[in-house]
Amino acid sequence: MINRERVARASALDWIGAELEAIEALDLRRVVVNIDSPPGPEVVVEGRRFLLLGSNNYLDLARHPEVVAGAGQAAAEFGAGAGASRLLSGATPVHVQLERELAALVGAETALIFSSGYLANVSTIQALVGDRDAIFSDELNHASIIDGCRLSGAEVHVYAHANVEVLEAALISTRARRKLMVSDSVFSMEGDSAPLVELVDLARRHGAMLMIDESHAIGVLGSQGGGLTAALGLAGRIDVVMGTVSKALGSAGGFIAGSEALIDYLRHRARGFVFDTAPAPPAVGAALAALAVMRREPERRLHLLARTDRLRSALAADGIALLAGEAAIVPLVIGEPQAAVEVAAKVRARGVIAPAIRPPSVPAGTSRLRLTVSAGFTELQVDHAVNVMIEALT
Ligand SMILES: *Cc1c(COP(=O)(O)O)cnc(C)c1O
């Protein structure tokens, strides 16, 4: 009886094999590399060392001794897991302190942390708008924003990348009850920045809420690492600031910062807060320690930008076309998925991991290597990576 059920179940999933073959045929098969080390500049894979140009651990804080100790200390004091949603089992002092420090970092009244940035985006967008409302979303926004838009049930206007004229026309065209404009600040696969000054102005003139995702700008831009809004002197002018502590801060989790009223409302209506177990204390303790290191060592941010600039200029000097950007993402667009995979395999054989990014992560025809370095890279490591890339491409 049990056996027959097993057989039936196995055959009900048969379609997956065909689906995987179709993915393979399009050169879109993805493989997870097993690494035996932290995500530093060098990682160990099957006993061999590789330079990793694919991590968002921008400030190299994920393996920093103080950050690791911060995780350990929070675990010792408050446990390995939070046990429940904060609405059920409360907030520990580290949760409260992290929210206070993140709000201060981005110049907002207060903040709310979530288990991930993905969850923060999905839950917040869904909480802010519904089926009588409209969202205006950049076509290159992160998948978590796209998913939040879909889940909200609102009418979604996807506008051409960073195009404020198209955006304004859409804002004028709608009769929706509430309007929500949403954009990455630094785009995750392009590395360029949103026209933030214009977005703030448009939001004000059209009575729209403005939500900005600072995932790739926190710790990277702004003199204190407060993001693009801080760098442009717009702190406090954005209704909803979203950020993640999974990237430059080297831990795990996401947050929303804004007014007391916004955050209080999200505690009632953001399903990823209400129905999700609170972030684990070790992740929260690590994030607090990372913020402390970041405040004390602003040179980390400068190292990151200098190493990124070295990578960018050396590739460009060799005639390799890159997308422009001020942040820490260096995209080298190749085109078809197969070609991108081939270059990635070539550099991998020479000891450099530079992941090929293919659809649906980027639009069709723009498969690319997305290169990132961190504050932990030496100039020699950057130069070595550049040489390997140039050999593979020429
Ligand atoms: C990574 C990322 C997220 C999701 O953050 P996680 O903490 O990794 O879940 C959201 N938005 C953007 C732009 C990102 O790059």
Short mmCIF file of C-alpha atoms and ligand atoms in Angstrom, two decimals:
data_model
loop_
_atom_site.label_atom_id
_atom_site.label_comp_id
_atom_site.label_asym_id
_atom_site.label_seq_id
_atom_site.Cartn_x
_atom_site.Cartn_y
_atom_site.Cartn_z
CA MET A 1 0.00 0.00 0.00
CA ILE A 2 2.66 2.44 1.08
CA ASN A 3 4.84 1.37 -1.84
CA ARG A 4 2.12 1.91 -4.38
CA GLU A 5 1.53 5.41 -3.00
CA ARG A 6 5.23 6.15 -3.35
CA VAL A 7 5.20 5.07 -6.98
CA ALA A 8 2.16 7.23 -7.68
CA ARG A 9 3.83 10.21 -6.04
CA ALA A 10 7.05 9.75 -7.99
CA SER A 11 5.23 9.70 -11.29
CA ALA A 12 3.18 12.76 -10.39
CA LEU A 13 6.47 14.65 -10.27
CA ASP A 14 7.73 13.29 -13.57
CA TRP A 15 7.15 16.62 -15.29
CA ILE A 16 10.01 18.08 -13.29
CA GLY A 17 12.58 16.00 -15.17
CA ALA A 18 11.33 17.38 -18.47
CA GLU A 19 11.30 20.89 -17.05
CA LEU A 20 14.93 20.57 -15.92
CA GLU A 21 15.92 19.30 -19.36
CA ALA A 22 14.27 22.34 -20.92
CA ILE A 23 16.19 24.61 -18.56
CA GLU A 24 19.41 22.80 -19.48
CA ALA A 25 18.71 23.12 -23.21
CA LEU A 26 18.43 26.90 -22.80
CA ASP A 27 21.81 27.03 -20.99
CA LEU A 28 19.96 28.19 -17.92
CA ARG A 29 20.88 25.30 -15.63
CA ARG A 30 22.16 26.58 -12.30
CA VAL A 31 24.58 24.77 -10.05
CA VAL A 32 25.34 25.61 -6.45
CA VAL A 33 29.05 25.53 -5.62
CA ASN A 34 29.77 24.01 -2.22
CA ILE A 35 32.30 26.17 -0.40
CA ASP A 36 34.22 25.15 2.70
CA SER A 37 35.07 28.65 3.96
CA PRO A 38 33.46 32.02 4.74
CA PRO A 39 32.62 34.30 1.78
CA GLY A 40 35.92 36.19 1.89
CA PRO A 41 38.01 37.22 -1.14
CA GLU A 42 39.34 33.66 -1.21
CA VAL A 43 37.13 30.63 -0.80
CA VAL A 44 37.94 26.93 -0.65
CA VAL A 45 36.12 24.61 -3.05
CA GLU A 46 37.01 20.91 -3.04
CA GLY A 47 40.33 21.69 -1.39
CA ARG A 48 41.29 24.34 -3.94
CA ARG A 49 41.42 28.10 -3.32
CA PHE A 50 39.50 30.46 -5.59
CA LEU A 51 39.08 34.22 -5.71
CA LEU A 52 35.37 34.89 -5.29
CA LEU A 53 34.04 37.84 -7.29
CA GLY A 54 30.42 37.08 -6.60
CA SER A 55 29.68 38.03 -3.01
CA ASN A 56 27.71 41.03 -1.70
CA ASN A 57 29.70 40.85 1.55
CA TYR A 58 31.00 44.26 0.46
CA LEU A 59 32.82 45.30 3.63
CA ASP A 60 34.16 41.78 4.28
CA LEU A 61 32.36 41.78 7.63
CA ALA A 62 30.76 38.31 7.44
CA ARG A 63 33.91 36.66 8.77
CA HIS A 64 35.17 39.59 10.89
CA PRO A 65 36.13 38.29 14.37
CA GLU A 66 34.04 40.93 16.17
CA VAL A 67 31.02 40.22 14.01
CA VAL A 68 31.34 36.47 14.57
CA ALA A 69 31.75 37.14 18.30
CA GLY A 70 28.65 39.38 18.22
CA ALA A 71 26.67 36.44 16.86
CA GLY A 72 28.07 34.14 19.54
CA GLN A 73 27.37 36.55 22.35
CA ALA A 74 23.77 37.15 21.27
CA ALA A 75 23.26 33.38 20.98
CA ALA A 76 24.67 32.86 24.48
CA GLU A 77 22.47 35.60 25.98
CA PHE A 78 19.24 35.20 24.02
CA GLY A 79 19.35 31.79 22.35
CA ALA A 80 19.98 30.39 18.89
CA GLY A 81 16.45 31.14 17.70
CA ALA A 82 13.80 33.73 18.58
CA GLY A 83 11.11 31.09 19.11
CA ALA A 84 8.18 33.00 17.64
CA SER A 85 6.99 36.22 16.07
CA ARG A 86 7.71 39.19 18.31
CA LEU A 87 3.96 39.68 18.69
CA LEU A 88 3.92 36.37 20.55
CA SER A 89 7.23 36.11 22.36
CA GLY A 90 8.47 39.67 22.52
CA ALA A 91 11.59 41.47 21.37
CA THR A 92 15.00 41.00 22.98
CA PRO A 93 17.25 44.00 23.73
CA VAL A 94 19.38 43.18 20.67
CA HIS A 95 16.34 43.35 18.39
CA VAL A 96 15.33 46.69 19.87
CA GLN A 97 18.85 48.08 19.63
CA LEU A 98 19.35 46.97 16.04
CA GLU A 99 16.15 48.73 14.99
CA ARG A 100 17.29 51.91 16.75
CA GLU A 101 20.73 51.82 15.11
CA LEU A 102 19.41 51.06 11.62
CA ALA A 103 16.94 53.95 11.87
CA ALA A 104 19.81 56.26 12.88
CA LEU A 105 21.98 54.95 10.03
CA VAL A 106 19.45 56.00 7.40
CA GLY A 107 18.16 59.08 9.23
CA ALA A 108 14.66 57.76 9.91
CA GLU A 109 12.51 57.98 13.07
CA THR A 110 12.37 54.26 13.60
CA ALA A 111 12.76 50.87 11.90
CA LEU A 112 11.41 47.33 11.82
CA ILE A 113 13.59 44.30 11.13
CA PHE A 114 12.51 41.22 9.17
CA SER A 115 14.14 37.80 8.69
CA SER A 116 15.30 38.83 5.23
CA GLY A 117 15.28 41.74 2.85
CA TYR A 118 13.13 39.67 0.52
CA LEU A 119 10.49 39.36 3.19
CA ALA A 120 10.72 43.05 4.10
CA ASN A 121 9.97 44.06 0.51
CA VAL A 122 7.19 41.57 -0.15
CA SER A 123 5.40 42.24 3.14
CA THR A 124 5.71 46.00 3.09
CA ILE A 125 4.48 46.50 -0.46
CA GLN A 126 1.57 44.18 0.23
CA ALA A 127 0.74 46.12 3.38
CA LEU A 128 0.89 49.56 1.76
CA VAL A 129 -1.29 49.01 -1.29
CA GLY A 130 -4.24 46.89 -2.35
CA ASP A 131 -6.58 46.41 -5.26
CA ARG A 132 -7.78 50.03 -5.33
CA ASP A 133 -4.21 51.31 -5.56
CA ALA A 134 -1.38 51.67 -8.07
CA ILE A 135 2.33 50.88 -7.94
CA PHE A 136 4.99 52.43 -10.15
CA SER A 137 7.98 50.10 -10.35
CA ASP A 138 11.26 50.38 -12.30
CA GLU A 139 11.61 47.53 -14.81
CA LEU A 140 14.92 46.47 -13.26
CA ASN A 141 13.75 46.35 -9.65
CA HIS A 142 14.70 43.34 -7.55
CA ALA A 143 12.54 40.20 -7.70
CA SER A 144 11.34 40.73 -4.13
CA ILE A 145 9.81 44.05 -5.19
CA ILE A 146 8.21 42.42 -8.23
CA ASP A 147 6.74 39.69 -6.04
CA GLY A 148 5.44 42.25 -3.54
CA CYS A 149 3.76 44.13 -6.38
CA ARG A 150 2.07 40.96 -7.64
CA LEU A 151 0.92 39.88 -4.18
CA SER A 152 -0.53 43.29 -3.36
CA GLY A 153 -3.25 43.05 -6.01
CA ALA A 154 -2.60 46.70 -6.96
CA GLU A 155 -2.46 47.90 -10.56
CA VAL A 156 1.24 47.75 -11.46
CA HIS A 157 2.88 50.24 -13.83
CA VAL A 158 6.35 49.00 -14.77
CA TYR A 159 8.31 51.92 -16.22
CA ALA A 160 11.40 51.91 -18.45
CA HIS A 161 14.57 51.80 -16.39
CA ALA A 162 15.17 55.09 -14.54
CA ASN A 163 12.97 56.94 -17.03
CA VAL A 164 11.27 59.75 -15.11
CA GLU A 165 9.28 61.00 -18.13
CA VAL A 166 7.63 57.62 -18.63
CA LEU A 167 7.09 57.37 -14.89
CA GLU A 168 5.43 60.78 -14.69
CA ALA A 169 3.11 59.96 -17.58
CA ALA A 170 2.02 56.84 -15.74
CA LEU A 171 1.51 58.77 -12.49
CA ILE A 172 -0.73 61.24 -14.32
CA SER A 173 -2.72 58.47 -16.02
CA THR A 174 -3.98 56.70 -12.93
CA ARG A 175 -7.12 57.24 -10.87
CA ALA A 176 -6.01 54.93 -8.11
CA ARG A 177 -6.74 55.65 -4.43
CA ARG A 178 -3.13 55.41 -3.22
CA LYS A 179 0.05 55.56 -5.30
CA LEU A 180 3.31 53.83 -4.38
CA MET A 181 6.52 54.54 -6.28
CA VAL A 182 9.17 51.90 -5.67
CA SER A 183 12.75 51.62 -6.87
CA ASP A 184 16.09 50.08 -6.03
CA SER A 185 18.56 52.85 -5.16
CA VAL A 186 21.51 50.93 -6.59
CA PHE A 187 20.29 48.32 -9.08
CA SER A 188 21.47 44.85 -8.12
CA MET A 189 22.46 43.56 -11.56
CA GLU A 190 23.38 46.90 -13.23
CA GLY A 191 25.18 48.72 -10.44
CA ASP A 192 23.76 52.07 -11.56
CA SER A 193 21.67 54.39 -9.40
CA ALA A 194 18.05 55.50 -9.52
CA PRO A 195 17.36 59.21 -10.26
CA LEU A 196 16.55 59.74 -6.62
CA VAL A 197 16.28 63.52 -6.57
CA GLU A 198 13.74 63.38 -9.40
CA LEU A 199 11.84 60.53 -7.74
CA VAL A 200 11.50 62.53 -4.51
CA ASP A 201 10.21 65.50 -6.50
CA LEU A 202 7.75 63.39 -8.52
CA ALA A 203 6.41 61.70 -5.40
CA ARG A 204 5.78 65.05 -3.76
CA ARG A 205 4.09 66.57 -6.81
CA HIS A 206 1.87 63.56 -7.46
CA GLY A 207 1.03 62.72 -3.86
CA ALA A 208 2.66 59.30 -4.14
CA MET A 209 4.40 57.31 -1.42
CA LEU A 210 8.07 56.67 -2.22
CA MET A 211 9.80 53.42 -1.26
CA ILE A 212 13.53 53.00 -1.93
CA ASP A 213 15.46 49.72 -1.66
CA GLU A 214 18.97 50.48 -0.38
CA SER A 215 20.18 46.85 -0.31
CA HIS A 216 23.31 47.54 -2.39
CA ALA A 217 23.94 51.03 -1.01
CA ILE A 218 23.85 50.50 2.77
CA GLY A 219 27.48 50.38 3.91
CA VAL A 220 28.63 51.28 0.40
CA LEU A 221 27.44 54.85 -0.28
CA GLY A 222 27.14 57.86 2.02
CA SER A 223 29.96 59.02 4.28
CA GLN A 224 28.72 56.82 7.15
CA GLY A 225 27.44 54.03 4.90
CA GLY A 226 23.87 55.33 5.17
CA GLY A 227 23.11 54.61 1.50
CA LEU A 228 22.36 56.64 -1.61
CA THR A 229 19.70 58.71 0.17
CA ALA A 230 22.32 59.79 2.72
CA ALA A 231 24.89 60.43 -0.02
CA LEU A 232 22.45 62.77 -1.78
CA GLY A 233 21.34 64.53 1.40
CA LEU A 234 17.85 63.03 1.08
CA ALA A 235 17.77 61.25 4.44
CA GLY A 236 14.33 61.75 5.99
CA ARG A 237 12.79 62.63 2.61
CA ILE A 238 11.93 59.05 1.61
CA ASP A 239 8.66 57.68 3.03
CA VAL A 240 9.79 54.06 3.13
CA VAL A 241 13.47 53.09 3.21
CA MET A 242 14.19 49.41 2.79
CA GLY A 243 17.59 47.88 3.47
CA THR A 244 19.22 44.58 4.14
CA VAL A 245 21.79 43.50 6.73
CA SER A 246 22.61 40.45 4.58
CA LYS A 247 24.98 42.30 2.27
CA ALA A 248 27.49 44.94 3.44
CA LEU A 249 26.64 44.21 7.07
CA GLY A 250 27.64 40.58 6.64
CA SER A 251 24.74 39.04 8.57
CA ALA A 252 21.16 38.13 7.64
CA GLY A 253 17.92 40.07 7.72
CA GLY A 254 16.15 43.04 6.20
CA PHE A 255 14.57 46.21 7.53
CA ILE A 256 12.13 48.99 6.81
CA ALA A 257 12.83 52.47 8.19
CA GLY A 258 10.46 55.41 8.30
CA SER A 259 8.02 57.25 10.53
CA GLU A 260 6.65 55.88 13.82
CA ALA A 261 3.20 55.66 12.22
CA LEU A 262 4.49 53.65 9.23
CA ILE A 263 6.32 51.17 11.43
CA ASP A 264 3.40 50.84 13.84
CA TYR A 265 1.12 50.11 10.89
CA LEU A 266 3.54 47.49 9.52
CA ARG A 267 3.51 45.73 12.91
CA HIS A 268 -0.19 45.15 12.25
CA ARG A 269 -0.29 44.61 8.52
CA ALA A 270 3.10 43.31 7.26
CA ARG A 271 2.47 39.57 7.06
CA GLY A 272 6.20 38.85 7.05
CA PHE A 273 6.38 40.49 10.47
CA VAL A 274 3.17 39.13 11.97
CA PHE A 275 3.50 35.54 10.75
CA ASP A 276 7.28 35.07 10.65
CA THR A 277 9.50 34.07 13.54
CA ALA A 278 11.66 37.05 14.54
CA PRO A 279 15.21 37.21 13.16
CA ALA A 280 17.49 34.83 15.06
CA PRO A 281 19.46 36.52 17.88
CA PRO A 282 22.88 35.51 16.43
CA ALA A 283 22.05 37.28 13.15
CA VAL A 284 20.92 40.36 15.08
CA GLY A 285 24.02 40.33 17.33
CA ALA A 286 26.26 40.00 14.27
CA ALA A 287 24.54 42.96 12.59
CA LEU A 288 25.04 45.13 15.67
CA ALA A 289 28.73 44.24 15.80
CA ALA A 290 29.03 44.93 12.06
CA LEU A 291 27.50 48.39 12.53
CA ALA A 292 30.03 49.09 15.29
CA VAL A 293 32.96 48.04 13.09
CA MET A 294 31.57 50.09 10.21
CA ARG A 295 31.34 53.23 12.38
CA ARG A 296 34.84 52.73 13.75
CA GLU A 297 36.50 51.84 10.44
CA PRO A 298 35.05 54.07 7.71
CA GLU A 299 38.15 53.19 5.68
CA ARG A 300 36.53 49.84 4.86
CA ARG A 301 34.05 51.64 2.65
CA LEU A 302 36.85 53.57 0.98
CA HIS A 303 38.83 50.35 0.41
CA LEU A 304 35.79 48.76 -1.18
CA LEU A 305 35.31 51.68 -3.54
CA ALA A 306 39.03 51.87 -4.35
CA ARG A 307 39.24 48.13 -5.11
CA THR A 308 36.08 48.31 -7.20
CA ASP A 309 37.47 51.28 -9.09
CA ARG A 310 40.74 49.39 -9.70
CA LEU A 311 38.81 46.44 -11.11
CA ARG A 312 36.60 48.67 -13.25
CA SER A 313 39.41 50.84 -14.63
CA ALA A 314 41.75 47.95 -15.41
CA LEU A 315 39.06 46.08 -17.36
CA ALA A 316 37.98 49.25 -19.15
CA ALA A 317 41.60 50.11 -20.00
CA ASP A 318 41.79 46.79 -21.79
CA GLY A 319 38.78 47.72 -23.87
CA ILE A 320 36.26 45.57 -22.02
CA ALA A 321 32.81 47.16 -22.07
CA LEU A 322 31.24 47.55 -18.64
CA LEU A 323 28.01 49.10 -17.45
CA ALA A 324 28.61 52.41 -15.68
CA GLY A 325 27.93 52.84 -11.97
CA GLU A 326 29.20 54.46 -8.78
CA ALA A 327 28.57 51.58 -6.40
CA ALA A 328 30.31 48.23 -5.92
CA ILE A 329 28.82 46.20 -8.77
CA VAL A 330 30.77 45.77 -12.04
CA PRO A 331 28.61 44.12 -14.72
CA LEU A 332 30.25 42.78 -17.83
CA VAL A 333 27.46 42.09 -20.29
CA ILE A 334 28.14 39.18 -22.65
CA GLY A 335 24.80 38.46 -24.30
CA GLU A 336 23.63 34.89 -24.69
CA PRO A 337 23.53 32.58 -21.67
CA GLN A 338 25.86 30.01 -23.25
CA ALA A 339 28.58 32.57 -23.93
CA ALA A 340 28.35 33.89 -20.37
CA VAL A 341 28.60 30.37 -18.97
CA GLU A 342 31.63 29.67 -21.14
CA VAL A 343 33.51 32.72 -19.90
CA ALA A 344 32.57 31.87 -16.30
CA ALA A 345 33.93 28.34 -16.82
CA LYS A 346 37.17 29.66 -18.32
CA VAL A 347 37.90 31.98 -15.41
CA ARG A 348 36.86 29.28 -12.97
CA ALA A 349 39.47 26.94 -14.47
CA ARG A 350 42.01 29.68 -13.73
CA GLY A 351 40.96 30.01 -10.10
CA VAL A 352 38.37 32.82 -10.23
CA ILE A 353 34.69 32.39 -9.45
CA ALA A 354 32.70 35.02 -11.38
CA PRO A 355 29.12 33.83 -11.65
CA ALA A 356 27.24 34.05 -14.96
CA ILE A 357 23.97 35.88 -14.37
CA ARG A 358 21.28 34.78 -16.81
CA PRO A 359 17.51 35.23 -17.24
CA PRO A 360 15.29 35.55 -15.31
CA SER A 361 17.76 37.44 -13.10
CA VAL A 362 18.51 39.77 -16.04
CA PRO A 363 16.62 40.51 -19.29
CA ALA A 364 17.08 38.08 -22.22
CA GLY A 365 20.14 38.84 -24.35
CA THR A 366 21.97 40.55 -21.48
CA SER A 367 23.52 37.56 -19.70
CA ARG A 368 26.57 38.81 -17.90
CA LEU A 369 29.29 38.31 -15.39
CA ARG A 370 28.44 40.39 -12.36
CA LEU A 371 31.71 41.16 -10.64
CA THR A 372 32.01 42.31 -7.07
CA VAL A 373 35.06 42.67 -4.87
CA SER A 374 35.12 43.58 -1.19
CA ALA A 375 37.05 45.75 1.23
CA GLY A 376 39.04 42.60 2.05
CA PHE A 377 40.60 42.29 -1.42
CA THR A 378 44.25 43.25 -1.79
CA GLU A 379 45.33 45.16 -4.88
CA LEU A 380 47.23 42.05 -5.96
CA GLN A 381 44.08 39.96 -5.77
CA VAL A 382 42.18 42.48 -7.86
CA ASP A 383 44.99 42.59 -10.42
CA HIS A 384 45.11 38.82 -10.61
CA ALA A 385 41.36 38.64 -11.18
CA VAL A 386 41.65 41.27 -13.91
CA ASN A 387 44.37 39.31 -15.70
CA VAL A 388 42.34 36.14 -15.57
CA MET A 389 39.25 37.92 -16.90
CA ILE A 390 41.20 39.51 -19.75
CA GLU A 391 42.76 36.17 -20.74
CA ALA A 392 39.35 34.54 -20.77
CA LEU A 393 37.77 37.28 -22.86
CA THR A 394 40.45 37.71 -25.50
C1 LIG B 1 19.44 41.01 -2.00
C2 LIG B 1 18.36 41.98 -2.27
C3 LIG B 1 17.16 41.93 -1.56
C4 LIG B 1 16.84 40.82 -0.60
O1 LIG B 1 17.60 40.90 0.56
P1 LIG B 1 17.91 39.56 1.38
O2 LIG B 1 18.25 40.07 2.74
O3 LIG B 1 19.05 38.90 0.69
O4 LIG B 1 16.69 38.74 1.37
C5 LIG B 1 16.22 42.92 -1.80
N1 LIG B 1 16.46 43.90 -2.70
C6 LIG B 1 17.60 43.96 -3.41
C7 LIG B 1 17.80 45.06 -4.39
C8 LIG B 1 18.57 42.99 -3.24
O5 LIG B 1 19.68 43.01 -3.97
#
